[in-house]
Coordinates of C-alpha atoms and ligand atoms in Angstrom, one line a residue:
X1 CA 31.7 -11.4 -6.2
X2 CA 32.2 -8.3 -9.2
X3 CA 29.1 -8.9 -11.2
X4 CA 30.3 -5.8 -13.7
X5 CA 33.5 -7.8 -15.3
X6 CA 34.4 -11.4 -14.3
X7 CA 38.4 -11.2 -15.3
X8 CA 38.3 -11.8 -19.0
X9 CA 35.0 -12.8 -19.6
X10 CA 31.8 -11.4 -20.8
X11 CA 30.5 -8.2 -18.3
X12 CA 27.0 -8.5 -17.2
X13 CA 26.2 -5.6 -19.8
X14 CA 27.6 -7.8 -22.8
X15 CA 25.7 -10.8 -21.2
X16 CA 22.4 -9.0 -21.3
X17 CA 23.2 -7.2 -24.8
X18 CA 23.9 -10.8 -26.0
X19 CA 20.6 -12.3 -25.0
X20 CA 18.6 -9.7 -25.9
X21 CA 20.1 -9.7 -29.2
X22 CA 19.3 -13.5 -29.2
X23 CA 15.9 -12.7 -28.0
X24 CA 15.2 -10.2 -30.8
X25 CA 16.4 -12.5 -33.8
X26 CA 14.3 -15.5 -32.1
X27 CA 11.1 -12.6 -32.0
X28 CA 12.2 -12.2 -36.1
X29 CA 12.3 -15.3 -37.2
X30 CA 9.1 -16.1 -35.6
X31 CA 7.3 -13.4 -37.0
X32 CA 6.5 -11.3 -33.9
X33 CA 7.5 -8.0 -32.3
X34 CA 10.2 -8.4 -29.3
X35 CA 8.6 -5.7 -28.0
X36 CA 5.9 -7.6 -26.3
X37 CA 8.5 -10.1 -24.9
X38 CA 9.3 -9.5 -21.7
X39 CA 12.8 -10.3 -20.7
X40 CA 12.7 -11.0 -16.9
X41 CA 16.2 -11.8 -15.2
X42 CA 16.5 -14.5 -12.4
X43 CA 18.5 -13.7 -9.7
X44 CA 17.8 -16.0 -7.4
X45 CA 21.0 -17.2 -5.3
X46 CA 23.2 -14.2 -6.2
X47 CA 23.4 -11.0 -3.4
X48 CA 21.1 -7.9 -3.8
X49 CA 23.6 -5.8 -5.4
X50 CA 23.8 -7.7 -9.1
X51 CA 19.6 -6.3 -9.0
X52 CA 21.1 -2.4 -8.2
X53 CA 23.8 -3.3 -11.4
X54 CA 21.0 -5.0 -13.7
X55 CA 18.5 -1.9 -12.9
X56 CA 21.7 0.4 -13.6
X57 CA 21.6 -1.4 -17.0
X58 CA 18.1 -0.7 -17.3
X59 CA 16.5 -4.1 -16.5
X60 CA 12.9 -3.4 -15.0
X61 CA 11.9 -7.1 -14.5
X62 CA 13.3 -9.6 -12.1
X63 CA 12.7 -13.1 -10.7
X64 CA 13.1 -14.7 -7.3
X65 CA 12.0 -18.4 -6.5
X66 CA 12.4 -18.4 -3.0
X67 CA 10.0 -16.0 -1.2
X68 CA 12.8 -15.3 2.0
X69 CA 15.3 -14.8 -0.2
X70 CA 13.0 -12.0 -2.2
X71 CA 11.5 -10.2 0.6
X72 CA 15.6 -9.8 2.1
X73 CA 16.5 -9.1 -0.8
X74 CA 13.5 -5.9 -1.2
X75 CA 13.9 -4.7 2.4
X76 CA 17.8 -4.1 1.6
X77 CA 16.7 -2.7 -1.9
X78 CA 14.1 -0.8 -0.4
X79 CA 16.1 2.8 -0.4
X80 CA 18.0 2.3 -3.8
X81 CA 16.6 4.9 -6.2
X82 CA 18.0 2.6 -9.2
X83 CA 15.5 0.2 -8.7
X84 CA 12.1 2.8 -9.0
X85 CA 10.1 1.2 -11.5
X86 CA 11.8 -2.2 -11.0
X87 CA 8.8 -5.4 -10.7
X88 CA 9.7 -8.2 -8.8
X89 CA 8.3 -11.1 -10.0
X90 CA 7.7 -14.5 -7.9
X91 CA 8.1 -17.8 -9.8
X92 CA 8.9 -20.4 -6.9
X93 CA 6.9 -22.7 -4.8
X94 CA 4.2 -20.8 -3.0
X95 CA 3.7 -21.8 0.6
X96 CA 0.2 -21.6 1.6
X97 CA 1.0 -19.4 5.0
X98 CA 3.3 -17.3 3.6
X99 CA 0.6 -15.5 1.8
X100 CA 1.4 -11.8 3.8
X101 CA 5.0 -12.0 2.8
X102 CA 4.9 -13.0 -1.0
X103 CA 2.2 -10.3 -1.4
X104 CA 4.1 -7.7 0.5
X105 CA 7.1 -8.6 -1.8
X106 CA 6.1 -9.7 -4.9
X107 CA 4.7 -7.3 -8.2
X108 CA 3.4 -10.9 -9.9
X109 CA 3.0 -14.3 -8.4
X110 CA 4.2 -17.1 -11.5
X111 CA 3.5 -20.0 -9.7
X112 CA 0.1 -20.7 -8.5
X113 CA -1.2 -24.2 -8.7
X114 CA -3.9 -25.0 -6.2
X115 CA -7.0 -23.7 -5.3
X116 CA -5.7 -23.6 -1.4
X117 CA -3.3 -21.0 -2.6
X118 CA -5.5 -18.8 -4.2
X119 CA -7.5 -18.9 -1.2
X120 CA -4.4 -17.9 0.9
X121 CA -3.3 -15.2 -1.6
X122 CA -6.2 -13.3 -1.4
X123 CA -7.2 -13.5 2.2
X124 CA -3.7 -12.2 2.6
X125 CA -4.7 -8.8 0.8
X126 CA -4.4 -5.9 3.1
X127 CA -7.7 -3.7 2.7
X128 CA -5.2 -1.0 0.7
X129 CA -3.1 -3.1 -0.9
X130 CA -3.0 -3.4 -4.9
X131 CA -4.5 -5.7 -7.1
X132 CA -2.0 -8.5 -7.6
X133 CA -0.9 -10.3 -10.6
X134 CA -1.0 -14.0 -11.0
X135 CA -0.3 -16.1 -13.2
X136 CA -1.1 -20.2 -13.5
X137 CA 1.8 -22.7 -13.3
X138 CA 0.7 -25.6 -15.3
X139 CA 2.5 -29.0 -14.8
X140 CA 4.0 -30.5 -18.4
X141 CA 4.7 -33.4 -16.9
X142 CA 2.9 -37.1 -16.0
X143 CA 4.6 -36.6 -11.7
X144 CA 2.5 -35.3 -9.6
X145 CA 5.1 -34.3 -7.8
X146 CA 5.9 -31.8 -10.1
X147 CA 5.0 -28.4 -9.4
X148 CA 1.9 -26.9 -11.4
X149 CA -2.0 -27.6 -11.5
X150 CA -2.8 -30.5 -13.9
X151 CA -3.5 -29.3 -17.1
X152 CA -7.5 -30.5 -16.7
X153 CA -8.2 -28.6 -14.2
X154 CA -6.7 -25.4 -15.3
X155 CA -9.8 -23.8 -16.0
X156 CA -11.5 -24.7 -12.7
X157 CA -8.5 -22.7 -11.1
X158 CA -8.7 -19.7 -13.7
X159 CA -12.7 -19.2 -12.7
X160 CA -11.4 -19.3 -8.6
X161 CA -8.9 -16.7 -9.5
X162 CA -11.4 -14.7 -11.6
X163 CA -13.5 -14.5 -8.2
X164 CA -11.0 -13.4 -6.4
X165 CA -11.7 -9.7 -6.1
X166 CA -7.9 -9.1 -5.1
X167 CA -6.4 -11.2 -7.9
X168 CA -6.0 -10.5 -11.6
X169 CA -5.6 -13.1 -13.9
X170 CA -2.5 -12.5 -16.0
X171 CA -1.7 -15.7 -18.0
X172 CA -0.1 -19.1 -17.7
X173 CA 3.4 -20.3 -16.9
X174 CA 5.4 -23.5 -17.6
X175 CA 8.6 -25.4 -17.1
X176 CA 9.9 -27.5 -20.3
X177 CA 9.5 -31.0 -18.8
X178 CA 13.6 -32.3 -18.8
X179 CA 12.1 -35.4 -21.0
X180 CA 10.6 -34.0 -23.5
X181 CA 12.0 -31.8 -26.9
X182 CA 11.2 -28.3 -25.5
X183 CA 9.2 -26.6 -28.1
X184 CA 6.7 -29.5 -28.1
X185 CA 6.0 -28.8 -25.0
X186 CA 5.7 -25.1 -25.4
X187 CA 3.7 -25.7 -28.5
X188 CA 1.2 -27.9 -25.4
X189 CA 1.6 -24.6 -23.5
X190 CA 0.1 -22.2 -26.2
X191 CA -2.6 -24.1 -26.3
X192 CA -3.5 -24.2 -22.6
X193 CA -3.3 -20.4 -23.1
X194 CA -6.0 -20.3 -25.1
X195 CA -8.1 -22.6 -23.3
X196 CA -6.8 -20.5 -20.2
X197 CA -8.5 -17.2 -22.0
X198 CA -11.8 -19.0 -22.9
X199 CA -12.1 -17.9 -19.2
X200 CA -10.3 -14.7 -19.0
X201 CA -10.4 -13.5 -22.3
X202 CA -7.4 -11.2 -21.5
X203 CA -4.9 -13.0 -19.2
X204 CA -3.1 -13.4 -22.5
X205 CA 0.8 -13.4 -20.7
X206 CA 2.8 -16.7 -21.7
X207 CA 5.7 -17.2 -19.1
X208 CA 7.9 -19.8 -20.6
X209 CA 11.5 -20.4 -21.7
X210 CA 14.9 -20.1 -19.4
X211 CA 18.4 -20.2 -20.6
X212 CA 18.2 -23.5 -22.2
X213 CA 15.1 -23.0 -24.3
X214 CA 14.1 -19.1 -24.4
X215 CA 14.2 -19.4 -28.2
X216 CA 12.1 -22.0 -28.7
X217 CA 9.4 -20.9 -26.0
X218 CA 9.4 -17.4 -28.1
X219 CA 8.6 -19.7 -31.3
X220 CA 5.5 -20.8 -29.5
X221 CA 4.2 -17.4 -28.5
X222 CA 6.1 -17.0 -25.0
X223 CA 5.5 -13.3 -23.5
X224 CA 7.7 -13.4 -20.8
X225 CA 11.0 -15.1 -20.8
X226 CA 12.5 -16.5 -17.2
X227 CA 16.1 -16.3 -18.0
X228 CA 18.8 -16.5 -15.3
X229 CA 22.4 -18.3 -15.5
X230 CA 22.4 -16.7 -19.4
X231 CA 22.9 -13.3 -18.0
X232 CA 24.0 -13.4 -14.5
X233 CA 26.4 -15.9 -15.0
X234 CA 26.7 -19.0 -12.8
X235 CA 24.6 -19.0 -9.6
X236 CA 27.1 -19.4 -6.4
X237 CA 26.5 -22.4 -4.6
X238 CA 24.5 -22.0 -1.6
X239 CA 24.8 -23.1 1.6
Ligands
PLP301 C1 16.0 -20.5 -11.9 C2 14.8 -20.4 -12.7 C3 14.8 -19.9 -14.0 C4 16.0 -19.5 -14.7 O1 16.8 -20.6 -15.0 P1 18.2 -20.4 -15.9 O2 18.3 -21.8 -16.5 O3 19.3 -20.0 -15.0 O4 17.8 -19.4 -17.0 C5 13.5 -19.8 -14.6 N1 12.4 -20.2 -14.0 C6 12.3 -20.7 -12.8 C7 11.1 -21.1 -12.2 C8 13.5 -20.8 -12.0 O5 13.5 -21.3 -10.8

């Protein structure tokens, strides 16, 4: 697949120009500086060379969901001096025994929800490796089923992260429930943030709002955008 120009359409450098153009009026009208928005692109589904033609463009932030297809995608990265400076940032279900691999791949970790994975993220630390960033997922919705940590018992999980010597706290992170108007929910999600940072004063990140609904999560304080299909076009079916 040509990631640079689709036949007539938009290129991916007209894509990303557009939503960050989107993202900086939304940033306006809500009063805040886009420069501490962080734009991260999803390029889950689509081959290793659309990251080498987003860090070409100068995107330093992208998101997997599926912790094979990240570390694949970093070991055939691994050599491409495009991508220096490029953070890879997890934001998929988090397998408890794939600890090793999602730190050895991952910058930041979105999507912790249980205290077993805490548990498994940091006795995965090799004695040299970095700190690593995490963030909370929290659940929006009444399923269980859902991924995220019910919202009660976010704090119990922020002070089990705080102890973990090789964790740092970064912030909270969210999925619009499908049922619900989206920036009532992100509005719920602000203020989980702050009862997030009654226990870590500083993990003040907010990662909320995909293609559907980035303007509405930057209305309610988001930090760090998720936004995929927007800018990478449509995913290619996989099989
Ligand atoms: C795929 C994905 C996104 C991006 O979704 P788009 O609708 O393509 O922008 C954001 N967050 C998570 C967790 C995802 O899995």
């Amino acid at each position: 697949m040509n990631t640079l120009s689709s036949g007539g359409g938009p290129s991916l450098a007209e894509r990303l120009a557009a939503i960050d153009e989107r993202v900086a009026d939304a940033a306006r009208r809500a009063g805040r500086e886009s420069e501490h928005i962080t734009r991260i692109v999803v390029t889950k589904f689509h081959p290793a060379s659309l990251v080498h033609d987003l860090a070409a463009l100068g995107v330093r932030d992208v998101a997997e969901n599926r912790q094979q297809e990240l570390t694949a995608k970093r070991a055939e990265l691994a050599d491409d001096a495009t991508l220096a400076g490029v953070r890879w940032h997890f934001v998929g279900q988090a397998q408890t025994n794939k600890g090793r691999q999602i730190r050895a791949a991952a910058d930041a970790v979105h999507s912790v929800d249980r205290a077993r994975l805490v548990t498994a993220l940091d006795a995965a630390a090799p004695g040299s490796d970095p700190v690593l960033d995490v963030l909370l997922q929290v659940n929006l919705t009444d399923d269980p089923g859902r991924g995220g940590v019910v919202p009660d018992e976010l704090e119990a999980l922020a002070e089990q992260v705080a102890a973990a010597s090789t964790l740092r706290l970064r912030g909270i992170m969210a999925v619009a429930p499908l049922e619900e108007e989206p920036r009532r929910a992100f509005a719920r999600v602000g203020a989980l943030s702050a009862r997030l940072r009654t226990v870590v004063p500083d993990a003040g990140w907010i990662s909320a709002g995909m293609t559907a609904d980035f303007e509405d999560a930057i209305a309610e304080g988001a930090t760090h955008l998720r936004i995929g299909s927007a800018i990478t076009g449509n995913r290619p079916l996989h099989g």
